[in-house]
Structures are given as structure tokens and as C-alpha cells.
PDB file of C-alpha atoms in Angstrom:
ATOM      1  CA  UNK A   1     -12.327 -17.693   3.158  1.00  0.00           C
ATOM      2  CA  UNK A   2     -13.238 -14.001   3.494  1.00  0.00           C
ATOM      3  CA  UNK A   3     -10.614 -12.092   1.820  1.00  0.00           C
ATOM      4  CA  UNK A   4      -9.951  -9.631  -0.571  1.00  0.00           C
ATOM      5  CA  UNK A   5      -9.014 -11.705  -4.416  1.00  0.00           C
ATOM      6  CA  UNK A   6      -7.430 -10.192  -7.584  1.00  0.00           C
ATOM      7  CA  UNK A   7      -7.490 -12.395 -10.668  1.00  0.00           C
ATOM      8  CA  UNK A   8      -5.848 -12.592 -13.179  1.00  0.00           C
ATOM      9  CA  UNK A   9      -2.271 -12.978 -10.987  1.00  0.00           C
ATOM     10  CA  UNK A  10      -0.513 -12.562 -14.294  1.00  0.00           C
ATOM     11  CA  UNK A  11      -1.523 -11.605 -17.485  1.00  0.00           C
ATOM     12  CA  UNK A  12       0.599 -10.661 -20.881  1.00  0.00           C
ATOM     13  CA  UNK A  13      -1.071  -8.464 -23.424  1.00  0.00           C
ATOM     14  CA  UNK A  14      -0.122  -6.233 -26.646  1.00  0.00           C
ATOM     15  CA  UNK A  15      -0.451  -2.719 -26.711  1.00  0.00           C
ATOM     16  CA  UNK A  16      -3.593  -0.779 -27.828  1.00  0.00           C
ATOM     17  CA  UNK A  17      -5.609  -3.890 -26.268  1.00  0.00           C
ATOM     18  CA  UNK A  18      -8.439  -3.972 -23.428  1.00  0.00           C
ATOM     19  CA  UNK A  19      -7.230  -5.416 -20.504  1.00  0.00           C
ATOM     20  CA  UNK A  20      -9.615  -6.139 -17.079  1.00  0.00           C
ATOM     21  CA  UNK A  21      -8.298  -6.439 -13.677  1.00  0.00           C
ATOM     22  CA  UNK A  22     -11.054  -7.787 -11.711  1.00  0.00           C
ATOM     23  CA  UNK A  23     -10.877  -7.082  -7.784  1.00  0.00           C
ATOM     24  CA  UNK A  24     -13.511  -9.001  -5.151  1.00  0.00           C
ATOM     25  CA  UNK A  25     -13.756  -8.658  -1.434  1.00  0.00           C
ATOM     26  CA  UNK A  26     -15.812 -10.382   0.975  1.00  0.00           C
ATOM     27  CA  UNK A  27     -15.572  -8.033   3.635  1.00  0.00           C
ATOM     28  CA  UNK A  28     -18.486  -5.508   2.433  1.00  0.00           C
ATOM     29  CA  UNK A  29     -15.770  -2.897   2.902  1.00  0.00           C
ATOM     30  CA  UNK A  30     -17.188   0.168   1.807  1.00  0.00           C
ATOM     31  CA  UNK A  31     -13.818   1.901   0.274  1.00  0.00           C
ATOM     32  CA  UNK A  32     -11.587  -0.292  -2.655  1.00  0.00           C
ATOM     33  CA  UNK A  33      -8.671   1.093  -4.095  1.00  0.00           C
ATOM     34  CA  UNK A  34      -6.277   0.732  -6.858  1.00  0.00           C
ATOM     35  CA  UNK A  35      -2.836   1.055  -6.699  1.00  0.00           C
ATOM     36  CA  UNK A  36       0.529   0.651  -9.267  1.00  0.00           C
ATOM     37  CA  UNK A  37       3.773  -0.426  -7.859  1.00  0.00           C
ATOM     38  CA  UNK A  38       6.786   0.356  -9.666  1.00  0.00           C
ATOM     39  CA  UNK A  39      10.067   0.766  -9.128  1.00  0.00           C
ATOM     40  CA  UNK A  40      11.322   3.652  -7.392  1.00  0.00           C
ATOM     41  CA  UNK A  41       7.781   4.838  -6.737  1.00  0.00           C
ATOM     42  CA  UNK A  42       6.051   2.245  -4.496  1.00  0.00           C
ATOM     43  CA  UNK A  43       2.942   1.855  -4.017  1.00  0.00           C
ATOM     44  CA  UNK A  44       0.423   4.774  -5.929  1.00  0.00           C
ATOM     45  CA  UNK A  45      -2.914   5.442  -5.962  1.00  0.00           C
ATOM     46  CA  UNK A  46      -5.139   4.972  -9.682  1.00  0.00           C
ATOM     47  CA  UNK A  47      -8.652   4.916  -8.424  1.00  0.00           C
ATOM     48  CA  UNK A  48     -11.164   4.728  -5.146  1.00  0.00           C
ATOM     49  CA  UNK A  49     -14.586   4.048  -4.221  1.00  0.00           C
ATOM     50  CA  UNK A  50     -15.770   4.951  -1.391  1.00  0.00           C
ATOM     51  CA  UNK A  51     -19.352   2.923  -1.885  1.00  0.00           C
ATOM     52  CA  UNK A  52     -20.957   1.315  -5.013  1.00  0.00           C
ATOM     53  CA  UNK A  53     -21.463   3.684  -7.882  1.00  0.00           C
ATOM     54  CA  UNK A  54     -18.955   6.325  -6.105  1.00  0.00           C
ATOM     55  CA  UNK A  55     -15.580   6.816  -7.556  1.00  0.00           C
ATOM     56  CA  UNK A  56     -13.189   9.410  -7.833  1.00  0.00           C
ATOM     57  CA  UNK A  57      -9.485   9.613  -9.058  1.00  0.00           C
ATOM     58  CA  UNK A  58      -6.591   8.900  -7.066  1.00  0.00           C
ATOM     59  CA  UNK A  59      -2.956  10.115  -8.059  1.00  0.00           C
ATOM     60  CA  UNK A  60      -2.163   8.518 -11.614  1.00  0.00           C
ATOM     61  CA  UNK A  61      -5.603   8.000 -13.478  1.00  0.00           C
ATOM     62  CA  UNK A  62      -4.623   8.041 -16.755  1.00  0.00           C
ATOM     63  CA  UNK A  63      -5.155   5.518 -18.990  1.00  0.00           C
ATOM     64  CA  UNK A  64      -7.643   4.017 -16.473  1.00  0.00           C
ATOM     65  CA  UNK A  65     -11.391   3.214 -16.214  1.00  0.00           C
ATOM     66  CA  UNK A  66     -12.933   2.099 -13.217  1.00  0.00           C
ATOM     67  CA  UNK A  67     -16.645   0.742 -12.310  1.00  0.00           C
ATOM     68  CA  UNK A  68     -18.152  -0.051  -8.707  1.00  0.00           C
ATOM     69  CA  UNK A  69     -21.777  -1.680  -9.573  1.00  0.00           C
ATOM     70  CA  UNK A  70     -21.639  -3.774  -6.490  1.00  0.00           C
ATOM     71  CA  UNK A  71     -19.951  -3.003  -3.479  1.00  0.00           C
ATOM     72  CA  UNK A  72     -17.798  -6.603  -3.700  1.00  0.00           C
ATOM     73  CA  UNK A  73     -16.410  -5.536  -6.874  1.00  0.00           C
ATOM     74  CA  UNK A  74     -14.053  -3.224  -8.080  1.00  0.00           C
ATOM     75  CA  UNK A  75     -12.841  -3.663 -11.509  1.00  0.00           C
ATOM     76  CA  UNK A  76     -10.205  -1.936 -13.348  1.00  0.00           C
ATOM     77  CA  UNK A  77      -9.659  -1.306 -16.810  1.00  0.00           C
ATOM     78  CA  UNK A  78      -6.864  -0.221 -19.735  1.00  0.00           C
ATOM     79  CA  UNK A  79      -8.825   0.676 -21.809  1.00  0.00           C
ATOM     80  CA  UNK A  80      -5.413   1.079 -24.633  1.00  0.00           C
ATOM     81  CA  UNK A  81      -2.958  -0.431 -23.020  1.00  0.00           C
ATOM     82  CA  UNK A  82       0.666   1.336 -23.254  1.00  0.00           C
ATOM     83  CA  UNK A  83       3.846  -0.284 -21.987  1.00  0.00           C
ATOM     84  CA  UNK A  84       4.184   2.600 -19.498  1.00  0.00           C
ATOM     85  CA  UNK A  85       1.050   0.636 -18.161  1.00  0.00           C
ATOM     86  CA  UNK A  86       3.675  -2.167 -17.375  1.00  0.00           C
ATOM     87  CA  UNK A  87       3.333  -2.553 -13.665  1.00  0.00           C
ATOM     88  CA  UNK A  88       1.889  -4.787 -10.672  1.00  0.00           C
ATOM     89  CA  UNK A  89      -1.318  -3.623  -9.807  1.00  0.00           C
ATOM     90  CA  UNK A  90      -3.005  -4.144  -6.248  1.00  0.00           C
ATOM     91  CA  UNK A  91      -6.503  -3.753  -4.767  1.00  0.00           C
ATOM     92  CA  UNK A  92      -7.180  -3.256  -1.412  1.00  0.00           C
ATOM     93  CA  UNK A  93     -10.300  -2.385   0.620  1.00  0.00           C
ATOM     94  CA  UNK A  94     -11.446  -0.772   3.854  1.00  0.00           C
ATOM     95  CA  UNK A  95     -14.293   0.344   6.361  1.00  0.00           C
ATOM     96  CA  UNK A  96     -13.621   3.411   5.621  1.00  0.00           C
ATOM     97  CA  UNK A  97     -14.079   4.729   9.082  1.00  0.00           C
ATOM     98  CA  UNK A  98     -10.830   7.240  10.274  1.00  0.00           C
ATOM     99  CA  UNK A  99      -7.691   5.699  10.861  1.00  0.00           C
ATOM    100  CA  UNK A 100      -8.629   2.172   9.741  1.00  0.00           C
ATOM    101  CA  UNK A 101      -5.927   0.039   7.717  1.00  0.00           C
ATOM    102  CA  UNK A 102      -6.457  -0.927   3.979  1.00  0.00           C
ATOM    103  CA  UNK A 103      -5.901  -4.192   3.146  1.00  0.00           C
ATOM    104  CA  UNK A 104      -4.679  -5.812   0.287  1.00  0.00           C
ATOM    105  CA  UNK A 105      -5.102  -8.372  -2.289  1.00  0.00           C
ATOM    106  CA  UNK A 106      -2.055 -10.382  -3.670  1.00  0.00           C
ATOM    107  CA  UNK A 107      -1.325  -8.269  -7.112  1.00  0.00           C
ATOM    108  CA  UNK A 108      -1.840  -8.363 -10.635  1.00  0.00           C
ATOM    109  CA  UNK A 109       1.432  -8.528 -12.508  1.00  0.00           C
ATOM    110  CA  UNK A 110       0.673  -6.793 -15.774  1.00  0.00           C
ATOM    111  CA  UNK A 111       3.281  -7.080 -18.709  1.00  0.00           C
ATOM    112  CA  UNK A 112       2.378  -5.117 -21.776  1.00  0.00           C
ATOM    113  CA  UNK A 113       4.729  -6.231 -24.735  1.00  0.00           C
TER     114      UNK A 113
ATOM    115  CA  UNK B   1       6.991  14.998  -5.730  1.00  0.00           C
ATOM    116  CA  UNK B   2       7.432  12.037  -3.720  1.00  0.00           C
ATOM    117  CA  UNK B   3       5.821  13.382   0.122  1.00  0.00           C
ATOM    118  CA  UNK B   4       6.747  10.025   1.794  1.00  0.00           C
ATOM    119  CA  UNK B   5      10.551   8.963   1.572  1.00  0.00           C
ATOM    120  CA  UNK B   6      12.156   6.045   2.673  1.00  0.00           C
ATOM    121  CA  UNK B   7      16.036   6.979   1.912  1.00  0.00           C
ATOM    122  CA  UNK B   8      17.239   3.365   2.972  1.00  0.00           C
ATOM    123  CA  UNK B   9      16.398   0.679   0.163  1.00  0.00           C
ATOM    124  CA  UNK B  10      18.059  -2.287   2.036  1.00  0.00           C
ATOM    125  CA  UNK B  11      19.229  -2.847   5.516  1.00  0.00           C
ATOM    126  CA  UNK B  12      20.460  -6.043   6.904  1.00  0.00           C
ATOM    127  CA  UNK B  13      20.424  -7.080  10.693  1.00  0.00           C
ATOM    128  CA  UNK B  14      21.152  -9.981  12.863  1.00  0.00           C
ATOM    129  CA  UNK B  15      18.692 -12.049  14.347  1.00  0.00           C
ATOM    130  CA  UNK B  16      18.093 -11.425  17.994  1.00  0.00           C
ATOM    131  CA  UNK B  17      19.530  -7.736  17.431  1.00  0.00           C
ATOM    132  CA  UNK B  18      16.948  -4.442  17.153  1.00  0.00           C
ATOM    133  CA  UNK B  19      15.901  -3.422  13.325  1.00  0.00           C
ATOM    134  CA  UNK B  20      15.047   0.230  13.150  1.00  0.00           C
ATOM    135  CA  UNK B  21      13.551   1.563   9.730  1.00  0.00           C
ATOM    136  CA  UNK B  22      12.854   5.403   9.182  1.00  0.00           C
ATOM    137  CA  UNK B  23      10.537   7.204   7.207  1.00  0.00           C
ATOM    138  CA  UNK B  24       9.950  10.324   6.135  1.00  0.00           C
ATOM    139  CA  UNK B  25       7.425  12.918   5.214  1.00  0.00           C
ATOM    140  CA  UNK B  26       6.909  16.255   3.826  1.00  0.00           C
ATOM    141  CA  UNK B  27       3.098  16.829   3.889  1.00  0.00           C
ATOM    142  CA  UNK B  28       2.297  18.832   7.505  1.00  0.00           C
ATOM    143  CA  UNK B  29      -1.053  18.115   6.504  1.00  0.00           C
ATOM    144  CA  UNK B  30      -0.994  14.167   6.984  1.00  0.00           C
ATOM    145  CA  UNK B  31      -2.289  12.852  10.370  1.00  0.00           C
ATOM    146  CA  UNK B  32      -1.927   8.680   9.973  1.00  0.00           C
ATOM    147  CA  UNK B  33       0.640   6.777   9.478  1.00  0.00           C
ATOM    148  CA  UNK B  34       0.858   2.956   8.555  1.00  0.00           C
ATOM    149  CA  UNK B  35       3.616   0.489   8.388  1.00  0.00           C
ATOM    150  CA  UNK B  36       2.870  -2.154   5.792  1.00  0.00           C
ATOM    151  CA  UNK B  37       4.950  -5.598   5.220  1.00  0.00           C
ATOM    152  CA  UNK B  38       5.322  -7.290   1.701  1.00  0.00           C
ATOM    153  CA  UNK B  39       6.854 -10.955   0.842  1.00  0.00           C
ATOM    154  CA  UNK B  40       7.257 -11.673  -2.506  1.00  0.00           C
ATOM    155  CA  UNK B  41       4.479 -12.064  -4.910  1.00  0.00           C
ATOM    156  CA  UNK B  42       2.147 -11.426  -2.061  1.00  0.00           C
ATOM    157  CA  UNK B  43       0.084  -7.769  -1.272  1.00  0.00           C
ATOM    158  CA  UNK B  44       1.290  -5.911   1.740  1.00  0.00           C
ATOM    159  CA  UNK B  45      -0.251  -6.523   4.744  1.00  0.00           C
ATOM    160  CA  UNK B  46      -1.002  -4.249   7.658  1.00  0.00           C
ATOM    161  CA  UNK B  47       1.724  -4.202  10.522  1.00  0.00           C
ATOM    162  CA  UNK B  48       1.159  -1.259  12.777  1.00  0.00           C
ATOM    163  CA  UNK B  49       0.029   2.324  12.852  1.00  0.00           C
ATOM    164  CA  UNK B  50       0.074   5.784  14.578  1.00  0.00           C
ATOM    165  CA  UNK B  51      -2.274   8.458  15.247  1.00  0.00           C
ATOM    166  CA  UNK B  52      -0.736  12.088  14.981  1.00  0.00           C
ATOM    167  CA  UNK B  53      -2.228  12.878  18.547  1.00  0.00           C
ATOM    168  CA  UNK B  54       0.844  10.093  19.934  1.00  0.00           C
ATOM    169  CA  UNK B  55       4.001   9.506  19.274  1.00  0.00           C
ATOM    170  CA  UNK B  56       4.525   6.127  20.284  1.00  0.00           C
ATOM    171  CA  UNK B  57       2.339   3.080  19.688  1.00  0.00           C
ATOM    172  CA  UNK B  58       3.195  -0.337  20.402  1.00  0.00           C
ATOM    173  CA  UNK B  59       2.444  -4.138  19.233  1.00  0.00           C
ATOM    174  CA  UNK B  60       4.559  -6.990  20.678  1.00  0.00           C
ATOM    175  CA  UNK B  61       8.248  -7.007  18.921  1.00  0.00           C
ATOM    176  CA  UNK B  62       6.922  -4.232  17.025  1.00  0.00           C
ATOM    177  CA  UNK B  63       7.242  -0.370  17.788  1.00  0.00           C
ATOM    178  CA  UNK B  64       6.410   3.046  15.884  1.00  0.00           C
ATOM    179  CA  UNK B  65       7.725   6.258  16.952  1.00  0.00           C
ATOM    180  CA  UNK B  66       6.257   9.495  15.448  1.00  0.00           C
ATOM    181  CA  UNK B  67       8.736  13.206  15.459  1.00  0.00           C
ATOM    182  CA  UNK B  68       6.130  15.358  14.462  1.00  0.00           C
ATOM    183  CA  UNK B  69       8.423  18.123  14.557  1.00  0.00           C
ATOM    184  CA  UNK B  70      10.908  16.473  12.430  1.00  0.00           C
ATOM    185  CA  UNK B  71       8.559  14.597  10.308  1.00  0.00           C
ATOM    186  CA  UNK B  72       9.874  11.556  10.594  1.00  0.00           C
ATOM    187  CA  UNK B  73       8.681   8.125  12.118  1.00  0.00           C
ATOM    188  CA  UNK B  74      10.343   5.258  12.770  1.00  0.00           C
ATOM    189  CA  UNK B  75      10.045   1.301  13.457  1.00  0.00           C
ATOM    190  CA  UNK B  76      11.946  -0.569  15.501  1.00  0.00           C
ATOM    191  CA  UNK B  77      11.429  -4.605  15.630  1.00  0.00           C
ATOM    192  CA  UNK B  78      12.957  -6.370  18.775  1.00  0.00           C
ATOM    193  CA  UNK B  79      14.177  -8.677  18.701  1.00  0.00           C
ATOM    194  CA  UNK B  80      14.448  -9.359  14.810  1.00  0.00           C
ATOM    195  CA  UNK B  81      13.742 -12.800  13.634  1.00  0.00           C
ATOM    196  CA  UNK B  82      14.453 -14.113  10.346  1.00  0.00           C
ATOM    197  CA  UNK B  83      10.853 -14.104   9.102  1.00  0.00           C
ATOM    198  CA  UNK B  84      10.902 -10.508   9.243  1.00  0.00           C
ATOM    199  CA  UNK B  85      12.933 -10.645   6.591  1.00  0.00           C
ATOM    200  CA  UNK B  86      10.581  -8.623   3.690  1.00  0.00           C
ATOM    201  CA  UNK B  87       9.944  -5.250   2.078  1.00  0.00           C
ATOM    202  CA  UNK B  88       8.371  -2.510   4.432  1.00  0.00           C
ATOM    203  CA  UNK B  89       6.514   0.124   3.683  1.00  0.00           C
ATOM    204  CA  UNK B  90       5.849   3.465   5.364  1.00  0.00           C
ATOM    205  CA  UNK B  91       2.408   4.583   4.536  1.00  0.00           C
ATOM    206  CA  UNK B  92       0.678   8.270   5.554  1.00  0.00           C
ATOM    207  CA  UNK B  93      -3.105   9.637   5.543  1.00  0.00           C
ATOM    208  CA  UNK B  94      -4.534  12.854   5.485  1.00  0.00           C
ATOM    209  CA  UNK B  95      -8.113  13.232   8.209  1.00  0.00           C
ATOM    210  CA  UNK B  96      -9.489  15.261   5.298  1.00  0.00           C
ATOM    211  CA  UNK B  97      -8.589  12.479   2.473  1.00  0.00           C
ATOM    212  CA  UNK B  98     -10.708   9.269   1.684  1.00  0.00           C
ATOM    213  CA  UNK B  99      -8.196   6.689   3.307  1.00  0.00           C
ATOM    214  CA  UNK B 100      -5.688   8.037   0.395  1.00  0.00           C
ATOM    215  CA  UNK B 101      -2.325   6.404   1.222  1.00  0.00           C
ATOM    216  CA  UNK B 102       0.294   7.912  -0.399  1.00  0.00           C
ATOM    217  CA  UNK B 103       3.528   5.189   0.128  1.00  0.00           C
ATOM    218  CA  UNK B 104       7.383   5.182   0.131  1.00  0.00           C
ATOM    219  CA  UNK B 105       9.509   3.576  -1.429  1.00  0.00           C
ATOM    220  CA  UNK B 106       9.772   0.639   0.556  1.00  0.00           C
ATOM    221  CA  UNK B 107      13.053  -0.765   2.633  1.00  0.00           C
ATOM    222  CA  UNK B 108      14.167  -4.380   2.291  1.00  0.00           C
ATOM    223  CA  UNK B 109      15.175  -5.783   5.550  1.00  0.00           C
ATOM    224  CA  UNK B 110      16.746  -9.187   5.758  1.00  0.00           C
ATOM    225  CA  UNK B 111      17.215 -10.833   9.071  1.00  0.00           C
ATOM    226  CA  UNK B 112      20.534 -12.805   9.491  1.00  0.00           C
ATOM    227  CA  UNK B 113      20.324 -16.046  11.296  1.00  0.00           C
TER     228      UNK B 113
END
């Protein structure tokens, strides 16, 4: 099914690892985003790409690393994970064109012990 | 700072009966606005949005209202059934941004049968 796909759903790791939160869509949406949800805070913006090999920061990039070799994919990376890094993380994708919707995958929940 | 606010975390109605969730903003400069719908351990999917240039914009059972003036928009659900019951979120876009949503904090409505 065409769709927008975030693996792993859940994942438990240590602090000071790597961790990769892989992102695929099979819309060729030109724009994918990352986003944290915590509480009190909703939804907020890490990282975008508005086309493959074009990214830029969103409002809380720290800590993050991001890569957009092929428009599908949009990976996301801790590069030292932290426990303030403790969060569920979603993807989402659009045309990009004004005033079109983002939509999202179902969320990473990340747990940083 | 957060520029959209969504001061009611819960609200619960009865089914058949009108739901109305606000949402509010302090950035003049944001042009878009997006309601988004989340169940649990799923992303939040699209629901209906509103161009600054109206301030009404309509989809079956669901309604957005936009007070420019007032910064504030609203939506109302009629009549509410129980699988409305989820976590909404008010979204809001700037024309000059890249699709950057910036969220509230969400509102949790549950739909009485």
C-alpha cells in the first residue's frame, strides 16, 4: 500500500549510543519532516527536506543528524543519545505545494534508559 | 514560546450533541491552519483546514471557523459520534515557511455514548 512507514515502532537504547530512525514514503512527496512529541509540547519540528539532498533545521535540531539521498527516504539519527532524547518521534511528508496537508507515519517510540 | 495554544487538554461530550474545540495563536504572520486527529499509537492524520483569505471552511460533520482578529479558530463536529473520540490537534503555517507546522498541545475529546 502507498503510505508513508517508520520502523523501528519501538526501540530501547542506552545513552551515548547511535540510534537510526528510518522514515519511507511511497508518495514521491517532495517535503519529509521530523517531528518530537512530548508532553506538554505536542508535536515539534527536528528536521525537513524539501527534495533529496536538501535539508535544513526545523525548531529543536540538536542532537540530530539527518540525510535525504533518495527522495523515499528520510532517515534520522542520535548520533549520542541523551535521555532528554526520550520521546515519540514522527515522519510525515508532503507535495510541498502551498496549503497542502502533511501526512504522517505511525511514530517511533524512543526510550533512552 | 509556545505560538499555537490549545488551553483545553480534555473535553468530554455526548454523542449526538455539537463538540467545539478552540485554538489559539500568537504569530500574525501565519496564514494556514490545520486540524489534525490522533488515536493511540497511531500518527495524526489530516482532518480539515483553512486558508487565512476565509473564515469558514466546511467538510461533512466537520467545521473550522477562523477570527483573524482574535486569533483564534475553532472546530465544531456535529453531531459527535463516539469514534471521534481522540486527541486533536490545531496546526498553523506560515506562506513564507517550507510547510513548517508549528502544533498545540493537543485536546482529548471523548464522545459519550
Amino acid at each position: 500500500d502507498a503510505g508513508i512507514t517508520q520502523s523501528p515502532r519501538y526501540k530501547i537504547t542506552e545513552t551515548g549510543r547511535q540510534v537510526t530512525l528510518m522514515c519511507h514514503q511511497t508518495w514521491s512527496h517532495s517535503y519529509m519532516f521530523w517531528y518530537r512529541q512530548d508532553l506538554g509540547h505536542g508535536l515539534r519540528l527536528i528536521y525537513y527536506s524539501a527534495a533529496a539532498d536538501i535539508t535544513d533545521k526545523g525548531e529543536v535540531p540538536d542532537g540530530y543528524v539527518v540525510s535525504r539521498s533518495k527522495t523515499e527516504n528520510f532517515p534520522l539519527t542520535l548520533e549520542s543519545a541523551t535521555r532528554s532524547q526520550t520521546s515519540v518521534y514522527f515522519c510525515a511528508s508532503s507535495e510541498g505545494q502551498l496549503n497542502q496537508p502533511q501526512h504522517f507515519g505511525d511514530g517511533t517510540r524512543l526510550s533512552i534508559l | 514560546d509556545q505560538q499555537v495554544k490549545q488551553n483545553s487538554p480534555s473535553l468530554s461530550v455526548q454523542e449526538g450533541r455539537i463538540s467545539i474545540l478552540n485554538c489559539d495563536y500568537t504569530n500574525s504572520m501565519f496564514d494556514y491552519f490545520l486540524w489534525y486527529k490522533k488515536y493511540p499509537a497511531e500518527g495524526p492524520t489530516f482532518l480539515i483546514s483553512i486558508s487565512s483569505i476565509k473564515d469558514k471552511n466546511e467538510d461533512g460533520r466537520f467545521t473550522v471557523f477562523l477570527n483573524k482578529s482574535a486569533k483564534h479558530l475553532s472546530l465544531h463536529i456535529v453531531p459527535s459520534q463516539p469514534g471521534d473520540s481522540a486527541v486533536y490537534f490545531c496546526a498553523a503555517d506560515k506562506l513564507s515557511g517550507a510547510n513548517n507546522l508549528f502544533f498545540g498541545t493537543g485536546t482529548r475529546l471523548t464522545v459519550i455514548p
